[in-house]
Amino acid sequence: MDTKQLKQISQFCFELPRTGKMRVPGRLFASSELLRDMDEMVLKQVANVAALPGIVGASYAMPDAHWGYGFCIGGVAAFDPDKGGVISAGGVGFDIACGVRTLHTKLKSDCLKGKEKQLADALFRKIPAGVGSEGKVHLSAGQIDDMLSGGAQWAVENGYGTADDLRFTEENGKMSGANPKYVSDHAKKRQRNQVGTLGSGNHYLEVQKVVEIYDQKIAKAFGIEKDDIKISIHCGSRGLGHQIGTDYLKTMAQSAVALGIDLPERELACAPINSKQGQAYLAAMRCGINCAMANRQMLMHLVREVMAALFPGSHIRLLYDVSHNTCKLEEHSFNNKTRKVFVHRKGATRAFGPSSKELPAEYASVGQPVLIGGTMGTASYILAGTDVSKQIALSSACHGAGRNMSRKAATKKWFGKDVVRNLAANNIIIRSNSMRGIAEEAPGAYKDVDAVIEATHNAKLAKKVAKLIPLICVKG
Amino acid sequence: MYEHFNHQADIGIKGIGSTIDDAFEQAAIGMMAVICNPRTILPEKEVKIFCTAPDEEFLLVDFLNAIIYEMAVRNMLFGKFEVTVKGDCLEAKAWGEKSDPQKHQTAVEVKGATYTELEVKQESGEWTAQCVIDV
């Protein structure tokens, strides 16, 4: 991107000054190199978000930012409902509450030796993944509503997990204020056969090995040691969330004109938070959050079954579950005044520091685990939220590597079978139904996750704790 | 005829035809080609689709989202479409079969059709209908 219009605030923070219709400045967190390689559209989208009614603070972009829909992916913005602030379906995205759940296994890497293929096959058989895959659980209309109100708590009450899992899930596994009445029948029908499924695209289940610890104290609090085997699940609210996004994007885009909201692009469709439509979306989006947390809880249950059968010595516990496509009501300070604002994070991870009251006791002194997924061939990272992030970026951090190449370009560059072979040479086992899907998700199609993490750490958005490399990847 | 165009995270589809109906049909085929090779899909079952929207561009997004919905709830893929646009209404027939990951080598699920790069227009006697698809 053309960085001439940016003002450097610090080594890893750049400001886009207010111009035109912008109500607040833009703030981009990145190294100079990452910034240079960012798409030009990121700047435009940061500026467009800055022009929305009721925005407070700044319009932020995380180090993995890229061109999105209305908001850039990696975009963060807060809106004050008492100042005409809006909520945007595009600011949350289609895959509501897409996120990462990382599990402890109590196993060290030697325990896996010689059993890698067996585990890969067992997980691939058990975890419904890919286009059109159906879950084992088919819910009635009434059960769907209970799941949408209850989230992961509903899943645990129905036998898919333990009460302890909930303590390590955001919102204790249940997003309050969810009302299934505001979710269309279409959305509920789309979910009926998709409960407990992984999805496709960049979603995955990965068996990982901890290869490096950067912060011993925090790692100890998180329960992470070198050579540990962890399992990470990356997925979201499946068809239900996608349909809620589709439904509300349409009504918001059509009604914005009537409400006198100037939309620089239709995908920024939004409604005042204190309006009937804003409240309806909020209630529906919160159902999407519950759906995603329930989904990941049920996938964790399937992992437990596989691991119990193959590794009797294993013990699956939850390290943390955090979403990266959400809008949440939080307290933040602006000009030394605390305000309750609705924080949109589109492809950005909440990263609460130690001062947050919403952390489980085990993490209270070190901050929230920030789970960042890599690609099939590259590392994932566990970071910890910082209190600095609350001051500079509304307690937000990056969410992944971020693509640097389109799917079309990726399929032109790589064949799926070559990607699988290359990964096998690096001792990474891939299981997927689709070779084309693998080509589209080739590690080379993504930015360098290591550079994104360095920038996130150096900008103090979150603190590096551990690095994990993939051993087995079940691709959706 | 359809084309795909680049979007960093996702993919754009463009249907081109001599009528708006053709352009919409081709856009739908273009969207299916994001998921798999449409030529591998047998036209075994017919599904009817109806949409209404305030203008042709909203109608395109509604049409594509209606296809995405039918695919999801029926676990089907579609390889052939017949579209009639009349003012703000669209009637369509879609033909396809049950999704089979091995047979169809489905690459990716489509989450929704978006308003990004959305355009429906007629120029020098040719209609184009395009938007970005979130995958």
XYZ file of C-alpha atoms in Angstrom:
611
model
C 0.000 0.000 0.000
C 0.962 3.594 -0.476
C 2.093 4.619 2.995
C 2.715 8.308 2.171
C -0.519 9.469 3.818
C 0.317 7.604 7.062
C 1.951 9.172 10.091
C 4.248 6.876 12.066
C 3.282 6.935 15.768
C 5.733 4.287 16.927
C 7.765 1.534 15.298
C 4.670 -0.675 14.898
C 1.809 1.834 14.861
C 0.766 4.124 12.018
C -1.980 6.716 11.903
C -4.234 7.531 9.005
C -5.147 11.170 9.764
C -8.774 12.299 9.575
C -9.811 13.491 6.140
C -13.138 13.901 4.352
C -15.990 12.173 6.134
C -13.801 10.383 8.698
C -15.051 11.075 12.243
C -11.960 9.541 13.896
C -8.452 8.729 12.646
C -7.333 5.284 11.500
C -4.719 3.302 13.412
C -2.799 0.511 11.704
C -0.576 -1.851 13.666
C 2.137 -3.508 11.597
C 5.801 -3.559 10.746
C 6.834 -1.342 7.835
C 7.255 -4.493 5.715
C 3.788 -5.873 6.487
C 2.303 -2.440 5.868
C 4.034 -2.090 2.522
C 2.605 -5.447 1.388
C -0.938 -4.724 2.598
C -3.663 -4.269 0.033
C -4.566 -0.660 -0.835
C -8.183 -1.519 0.002
C -7.269 -1.870 3.701
C -6.659 1.887 3.945
C -9.883 2.663 2.117
C -11.870 0.346 4.365
C -10.260 1.718 7.548
C -11.264 5.225 6.377
C -14.807 4.099 5.473
C -15.331 2.550 8.920
C -13.992 5.759 10.494
C -16.874 7.613 8.807
C -19.665 5.508 10.370
C -21.978 7.210 12.912
C -21.061 6.967 16.592
C -17.542 5.541 16.145
C -15.261 6.314 19.095
C -11.484 6.233 19.493
C -10.175 5.191 16.101
C -10.747 2.758 13.255
C -8.120 0.062 13.815
C -6.376 -2.511 11.593
C -4.396 -5.425 12.999
C -1.059 -6.646 11.525
C -2.780 -9.375 9.451
C -5.254 -6.938 7.863
C -6.417 -7.521 4.324
C -9.230 -6.503 1.994
C -12.572 -7.591 3.430
C -16.246 -6.693 3.113
C -17.009 -3.202 4.337
C -14.615 -3.641 7.263
C -11.177 -4.936 6.387
C -10.357 -8.386 7.766
C -8.373 -7.483 10.863
C -10.596 -4.441 11.449
C -11.643 -3.269 14.922
C -14.014 -0.422 15.758
C -16.137 0.630 18.744
C -19.474 2.437 18.598
C -21.251 4.316 21.374
C -24.984 3.559 21.386
C -25.691 6.859 23.157
C -23.966 8.842 20.408
C -25.968 7.318 17.561
C -23.492 4.450 17.261
C -24.235 1.686 14.790
C -23.910 -2.058 14.598
C -22.856 -3.518 11.263
C -23.544 -6.999 9.928
C -20.569 -6.510 7.594
C -18.444 -5.547 10.603
C -18.986 -9.001 12.077
C -19.009 -10.937 8.829
C -20.759 -14.036 7.551
C -18.995 -16.482 9.804
C -20.209 -15.098 13.117
C -17.925 -16.014 16.038
C -15.521 -17.991 13.923
C -12.757 -18.766 16.365
C -10.123 -21.070 17.755
C -10.395 -23.610 20.584
C -7.161 -25.168 21.825
C -7.112 -28.344 23.914
C -4.597 -29.837 26.305
C -4.041 -33.577 25.793
C -1.653 -34.442 28.660
C 0.502 -36.137 26.001
C 4.093 -35.410 25.048
C 5.232 -35.707 21.437
C 6.924 -39.145 22.015
C 3.500 -40.626 22.882
C 2.424 -40.033 19.286
C 5.429 -41.715 17.641
C 4.324 -44.464 15.257
C 0.651 -43.649 15.812
C 0.447 -40.451 13.775
C -1.321 -41.982 10.769
C -3.710 -43.934 12.961
C -4.667 -40.747 14.811
C -5.009 -38.764 11.570
C -7.340 -41.407 10.119
C -9.383 -41.685 13.322
C -9.862 -37.907 13.541
C -10.723 -37.684 9.838
C -13.346 -40.424 10.252
C -14.863 -38.841 13.337
C -14.856 -35.118 12.546
C -17.393 -34.171 9.850
C -15.399 -31.896 7.530
C -15.757 -30.381 4.081
C -18.570 -29.298 1.785
C -21.921 -30.919 2.579
C -20.648 -32.907 5.562
C -23.371 -33.591 8.093
C -23.088 -33.840 11.853
C -24.139 -36.870 13.883
C -26.655 -34.773 15.794
C -29.825 -33.592 14.067
C -31.750 -31.057 16.108
C -35.479 -30.339 16.108
C -36.671 -26.730 15.813
C -37.090 -26.496 19.592
C -33.636 -27.934 20.240
C -32.076 -25.476 17.783
C -33.619 -22.595 19.746
C -32.255 -24.031 23.008
C -28.791 -24.321 21.449
C -28.968 -20.717 20.167
C -29.890 -19.448 23.634
C -27.549 -21.695 25.576
C -24.359 -21.955 23.475
C -21.646 -24.269 24.795
C -23.571 -24.488 28.096
C -26.394 -26.158 26.159
C -23.876 -28.576 24.632
C -22.459 -29.484 28.049
C -25.956 -29.907 29.532
C -26.648 -32.340 26.703
C -23.617 -34.467 27.433
C -21.021 -32.920 25.111
C -18.384 -31.907 27.612
C -17.771 -30.953 31.209
C -18.619 -27.914 33.334
C -14.898 -27.167 33.538
C -14.790 -26.669 29.741
C -17.136 -23.713 30.131
C -14.834 -21.822 32.496
C -12.272 -21.647 29.713
C -14.690 -20.450 27.054
C -15.426 -16.754 26.492
C -18.649 -15.676 28.235
C -18.509 -19.004 30.107
C -19.836 -20.599 26.943
C -23.128 -18.699 26.874
C -23.577 -15.306 25.239
C -26.368 -13.510 27.019
C -28.935 -11.449 25.122
C -29.330 -14.062 22.379
C -32.905 -14.339 21.142
C -33.735 -17.075 18.590
C -36.910 -15.165 17.670
C -34.729 -12.861 15.577
C -33.086 -15.713 13.665
C -34.884 -16.673 10.444
C -36.267 -20.145 9.811
C -33.922 -20.299 6.833
C -30.936 -19.846 9.150
C -32.186 -22.513 11.561
C -32.852 -24.959 8.725
C -29.346 -24.444 7.353
C -27.960 -25.483 10.725
C -30.111 -28.549 11.291
C -27.595 -30.979 9.772
C -24.481 -28.899 10.417
C -24.283 -29.041 14.211
C -20.870 -30.394 15.203
C -19.255 -29.959 11.774
C -15.971 -28.300 10.890
C -16.914 -26.574 7.622
C -14.472 -25.937 4.799
C -12.116 -23.289 3.435
C -9.611 -22.196 6.060
C -11.254 -24.222 8.838
C -9.317 -27.102 10.326
C -8.590 -29.383 13.222
C -4.900 -29.662 13.980
C -2.757 -31.823 16.234
C 0.177 -29.624 17.235
C 3.451 -29.845 19.100
C 4.763 -27.056 21.320
C 8.244 -26.261 20.012
C 9.092 -23.052 21.795
C 8.166 -21.227 24.965
C 8.750 -17.469 25.005
C 7.349 -16.643 28.434
C 7.749 -19.321 31.120
C 5.533 -17.664 33.715
C 2.547 -17.216 31.436
C 3.089 -20.621 29.802
C 2.951 -22.211 33.242
C -0.316 -20.441 34.034
C -1.745 -21.609 30.694
C -0.459 -25.163 31.305
C 1.902 -25.217 28.329
C 5.282 -26.974 28.278
C 7.725 -27.696 25.499
C 6.947 -30.933 23.586
C 3.312 -30.909 24.691
C 0.745 -32.156 22.211
C -2.156 -29.722 21.827
C -5.171 -29.922 19.542
C -6.668 -26.812 17.950
C -10.044 -26.428 16.271
C -10.712 -23.492 13.952
C -14.336 -23.077 12.868
C -17.413 -20.940 13.368
C -21.192 -20.775 13.365
C -21.588 -22.734 10.131
C -24.689 -22.266 7.964
C -26.637 -20.541 10.706
C -24.170 -17.683 11.069
C -23.790 -17.354 7.312
C -27.565 -17.044 6.887
C -27.912 -14.501 9.736
C -25.210 -12.457 7.971
C -27.018 -12.768 4.632
C -30.432 -11.886 6.100
C -29.354 -8.820 8.073
C -26.902 -7.507 5.489
C -29.826 -7.330 3.087
C -32.256 -5.572 5.420
C -29.573 -3.206 6.736
C -28.331 -2.332 3.224
C -31.873 -1.591 2.087
C -32.890 0.416 5.137
C -29.676 2.450 5.612
C -30.846 4.886 2.939
C -34.180 5.411 4.719
C -32.325 5.956 8.013
C -30.136 8.595 6.376
C -26.903 6.615 6.854
C -24.359 7.365 4.154
C -22.758 4.037 3.156
C -19.473 4.341 1.258
C -19.983 0.690 0.282
C -23.101 -1.454 0.627
C -21.232 -4.062 2.641
C -20.936 -1.521 5.467
C -24.684 -1.934 5.934
C -25.525 -1.030 9.516
C -28.278 0.189 11.816
C -28.217 2.361 14.950
C -27.656 0.108 17.979
C -30.596 1.812 19.679
C -33.026 0.967 16.899
C -35.415 -1.923 16.384
C -33.274 -3.276 13.573
C -30.011 -2.824 15.464
C -31.402 -4.676 18.479
C -32.807 -7.438 16.273
C -29.413 -8.016 14.645
C -27.684 -7.920 18.022
C -30.030 -10.618 19.379
C -29.562 -12.742 16.242
C -25.776 -12.248 16.089
C -25.540 -13.360 19.730
C -27.367 -16.553 18.710
C -24.637 -16.965 16.087
C -21.999 -16.621 18.812
C -23.744 -19.328 20.860
C -24.009 -21.551 17.810
C -20.264 -21.265 17.169
C -19.336 -21.980 20.805
C -21.716 -24.970 20.891
C -20.243 -26.213 17.631
C -16.670 -26.085 18.872
C -17.751 -27.693 22.157
C -19.305 -30.598 20.254
C -16.220 -31.007 18.082
C -14.134 -31.105 21.266
C -16.374 -33.903 22.498
C -15.645 -35.891 19.323
C -11.919 -35.324 19.851
C -12.296 -36.639 23.418
C -13.882 -39.845 22.083
C -11.109 -40.388 19.537
C -8.331 -39.690 22.035
C -9.849 -41.864 24.778
C -9.986 -44.811 22.365
C -6.466 -44.384 20.970
C -4.564 -42.924 23.919
C -5.958 -44.134 27.254
C -3.352 -41.978 29.040
C -4.604 -38.784 27.445
C -6.784 -36.260 29.203
C -8.499 -33.622 27.100
C -8.970 -30.301 28.851
C -9.748 -26.905 27.410
C -6.987 -24.329 27.300
C -9.246 -21.630 25.873
C -11.898 -20.844 23.270
C -11.887 -17.403 21.668
C -13.813 -15.977 18.714
C -12.484 -13.517 16.164
C -15.645 -12.346 14.302
C -17.883 -10.656 16.856
C -19.472 -7.505 18.176
C -19.441 -7.262 21.970
C -20.522 -4.742 24.586
C -17.422 -3.746 26.574
C -16.176 -0.957 28.778
C -13.310 1.087 27.394
C -11.785 4.391 28.302
C -11.771 7.333 25.885
C -10.171 10.610 26.984
C -10.098 9.276 30.563
C -13.833 8.606 30.502
C -15.126 5.036 30.672
C -17.869 4.266 28.197
C -19.864 1.172 27.328
C -19.307 0.578 23.644
C -20.011 -2.089 21.054
C -16.676 -3.375 19.772
C -16.675 -4.954 16.313
C -13.815 -7.354 15.707
C -13.771 -8.621 12.128
C -10.941 -11.096 11.886
C -9.429 -9.809 15.121
C -9.061 -11.628 18.441
C -10.175 -10.204 21.757
C -7.069 -9.956 23.929
C -7.985 -9.069 27.509
C -5.066 -8.231 29.778
C -4.611 -9.251 33.428
C -6.761 -6.348 34.666
C -9.862 -7.806 33.012
C -12.470 -9.255 35.344
C -13.688 -11.726 32.749
C -10.852 -14.246 32.979
C -10.843 -17.634 34.721
C -8.926 -17.574 38.023
C -5.988 -19.516 36.524
C -5.324 -16.755 33.973
C -6.237 -13.733 36.099
C -2.643 -12.684 36.729
C -1.321 -13.253 33.193
C -4.079 -12.268 30.756
C -6.290 -14.125 28.348
C -4.906 -16.740 25.942
C -4.927 -15.311 22.421
C -5.029 -18.225 19.992
C -3.612 -17.549 16.545
C -3.832 -20.185 13.816
C -1.272 -20.478 11.069
C -1.623 -22.493 7.869
C -1.259 -26.227 7.169
C 2.483 -25.917 6.945
C 3.327 -23.136 9.355
C 3.299 -22.521 13.063
C 0.399 -21.467 15.266
C 0.972 -19.247 18.273
C -0.445 -18.770 21.726
C -0.156 -15.241 23.034
C -1.478 -13.505 26.126
C -3.596 -10.366 26.276
C -1.972 -7.233 27.663
C -3.335 -4.231 29.501
C -1.495 -2.027 26.988
C -3.734 -3.427 24.250
C -6.747 -2.072 26.122
C -5.236 1.427 25.917
C -4.114 1.279 22.302
C -6.436 -1.123 20.465
C -9.569 -1.867 22.535
C -7.986 -5.121 23.790
C -7.527 -6.592 20.320
C -4.893 -8.585 18.469
C -4.439 -10.305 15.113
C -6.313 -13.510 14.226
C -4.116 -15.453 11.836
C -1.732 -15.196 8.984
C -4.144 -13.550 6.556
C -4.140 -14.421 2.866
C -1.762 -12.740 0.493
C -2.961 -14.575 -2.585
C -6.438 -15.240 -3.962
C -7.828 -18.784 -4.177
C -7.790 -18.538 -7.953
C -4.116 -17.600 -8.015
C -3.314 -20.395 -5.544
C -4.903 -23.119 -7.718
C -2.915 -21.820 -10.675
C 0.310 -22.014 -8.721
C -0.018 -25.331 -6.877
C -1.507 -28.818 -7.225
C -3.088 -30.258 -4.076
C -1.110 -33.495 -4.279
C 2.195 -31.620 -4.441
C 1.199 -29.585 -1.388
C 0.400 -32.828 0.488
C 3.731 -34.374 -0.588
C 5.732 -31.315 0.462
C 4.017 -31.217 3.833
C 4.617 -34.969 4.304
C 8.319 -34.311 3.734
C 8.101 -31.977 6.723
C 6.310 -34.657 8.792
C 2.893 -33.009 8.515
C 0.007 -35.356 7.733
C -2.962 -33.853 5.868
C -6.401 -35.410 5.668
C -8.984 -33.852 3.359
C -11.605 -34.882 0.830
C -10.495 -32.296 -1.665
C -7.137 -31.868 -3.400
C -8.351 -28.602 -4.910
C -9.276 -27.358 -1.433
C -5.725 -28.135 -0.303
C -4.236 -26.213 -3.247
C -6.413 -23.190 -2.399
C -5.222 -23.348 1.208
C -1.531 -23.936 0.380
C 0.730 -22.380 3.021
C 2.284 -20.133 0.353
C -1.088 -18.440 -0.221
C -0.840 -16.865 3.235
C 1.263 -14.118 4.728
C 4.210 -15.048 6.888
C 2.479 -15.794 10.212
C 5.789 -15.353 12.060
C 6.017 -11.730 10.855
C 2.390 -11.081 11.874
C 3.097 -12.458 15.368
C 6.303 -10.444 15.737
C 4.421 -7.254 14.825
C 1.571 -8.147 17.213
C 4.058 -8.799 20.026
C 6.185 -5.734 19.325
C 3.140 -3.477 19.046
C 2.152 -4.861 22.497
C -1.266 -5.941 21.236
C -0.537 -9.328 22.861
C 2.508 -11.081 24.287
C 4.140 -14.144 22.699
C 3.885 -17.214 24.924
C 4.373 -20.342 22.824
C 4.907 -21.565 19.295
C 3.245 -24.743 18.024
C 3.895 -26.622 14.796
C 1.341 -28.821 13.001
C 1.742 -32.618 13.002
C -1.698 -33.626 11.697
C -4.208 -31.399 9.920
C -7.799 -32.358 9.110
C -8.918 -29.812 6.519
C -12.522 -28.836 6.076
C -19.929 -17.621 -20.265
C -18.573 -16.926 -16.814
C -15.319 -15.573 -15.406
C -13.705 -15.525 -11.995
C -11.908 -12.425 -10.779
C -9.550 -12.010 -7.870
C -10.442 -10.895 -4.387
C -7.701 -11.292 -1.799
C -9.497 -13.588 0.644
C -12.252 -14.833 -1.582
C -13.290 -14.914 -5.215
C -15.346 -12.832 -7.627
C -17.769 -14.282 -10.165
C -18.981 -12.664 -13.367
C -21.769 -14.041 -15.588
C -21.864 -12.751 -19.166
C -24.765 -13.231 -21.601
C -26.902 -11.680 -24.311
C -29.794 -11.254 -21.853
C -29.986 -10.555 -18.129
C -31.400 -14.083 -17.728
C -28.296 -15.578 -19.399
C -25.956 -13.418 -17.331
C -27.626 -14.558 -14.092
C -27.503 -18.230 -15.188
C -23.813 -17.893 -15.972
C -23.129 -16.122 -12.661
C -24.756 -19.089 -10.906
C -22.591 -21.556 -12.864
C -19.592 -19.373 -12.004
C -20.447 -19.647 -8.330
C -20.772 -23.434 -8.584
C -17.340 -23.502 -10.245
C -15.920 -21.968 -7.061
C -17.139 -25.064 -5.222
C -16.352 -27.777 -7.806
C -16.313 -28.502 -11.514
C -19.976 -27.904 -12.536
C -19.626 -30.417 -15.381
C -19.347 -33.235 -12.823
C -22.866 -32.475 -11.479
C -25.695 -34.555 -12.954
C -29.048 -32.747 -13.423
C -31.023 -35.404 -11.520
C -33.356 -33.236 -9.486
C -35.063 -29.932 -10.205
C -35.442 -27.227 -7.549
C -37.468 -24.043 -8.065
C -36.240 -20.667 -6.805
C -38.189 -17.400 -6.453
C -36.801 -14.030 -5.374
C -37.934 -10.439 -5.275
C -35.684 -7.432 -4.661
C -35.733 -3.655 -5.161
C -33.286 -3.685 -8.073
C -31.367 -6.020 -10.382
C -28.222 -5.963 -8.256
C -29.994 -6.920 -5.036
C -31.818 -9.525 -7.130
C -28.526 -11.121 -8.214
C -27.302 -11.394 -4.600
C -30.689 -12.758 -3.503
C -30.657 -15.331 -6.298
C -27.148 -16.537 -5.485
C -27.973 -16.653 -1.753
C -31.140 -18.643 -2.526
C -28.981 -21.194 -4.382
C -26.560 -21.328 -1.416
C -29.515 -21.956 0.902
C -30.938 -24.749 -1.275
C -27.507 -26.380 -1.507
C -27.121 -26.289 2.276
C -30.524 -27.624 3.302
C -30.731 -30.260 0.541
C -27.020 -31.133 0.580
C -27.074 -30.730 -3.181
C -24.902 -29.218 -5.871
C -26.388 -27.638 -8.987
C -24.895 -27.730 -12.483
C -27.633 -26.185 -14.645
C -29.915 -23.167 -14.251
C -32.802 -21.565 -16.114
C -33.578 -18.008 -15.047
C -36.357 -15.568 -15.908
C -36.059 -12.015 -14.571
C -39.256 -9.945 -14.797
C -38.925 -6.499 -13.249
C -38.111 -6.970 -9.564
C -38.975 -10.713 -9.607
C -36.852 -13.702 -10.479
C -38.018 -17.221 -11.193
C -35.479 -19.950 -11.681
C -35.067 -23.690 -11.989
C -31.878 -25.328 -10.786
C -30.888 -28.903 -11.631
C -28.414 -30.947 -9.676
C -27.695 -33.925 -7.447
C -26.607 -34.835 -3.905
C -23.161 -33.566 -3.002
C -20.471 -36.256 -3.020
C -17.049 -34.941 -1.913
C -15.155 -37.761 -3.641
C -17.023 -37.536 -6.930
C -17.287 -33.755 -7.120
C -13.933 -32.931 -5.434
C -15.647 -30.052 -3.663
C -12.984 -27.488 -2.825
C -14.802 -25.077 -0.583
C -18.201 -24.237 0.821
C -19.745 -20.909 -0.115
C -20.899 -18.837 2.880
C -22.748 -16.090 1.051
C -22.904 -13.781 -1.970
C -21.773 -10.283 -1.019
C -22.370 -6.702 -2.170
C -18.652 -6.292 -2.840
C -17.914 -5.499 -6.511
C -21.621 -6.050 -7.134
C -22.685 -4.914 -10.573
C -25.403 -5.841 -13.054
C -25.230 -3.895 -16.310
C -25.876 -3.935 -20.033
C -23.220 -2.580 -22.358
C -23.082 -2.840 -26.139
C -25.800 -5.467 -26.131
C -24.050 -7.654 -23.546
C -25.222 -8.224 -19.977
C -22.839 -8.835 -17.103
C -23.786 -9.840 -13.548
C -21.017 -9.965 -10.962
C -20.171 -9.938 -7.249
C -17.669 -11.361 -4.755
C -18.508 -14.640 -3.017
C -17.481 -15.214 0.603
C -15.981 -18.662 1.050
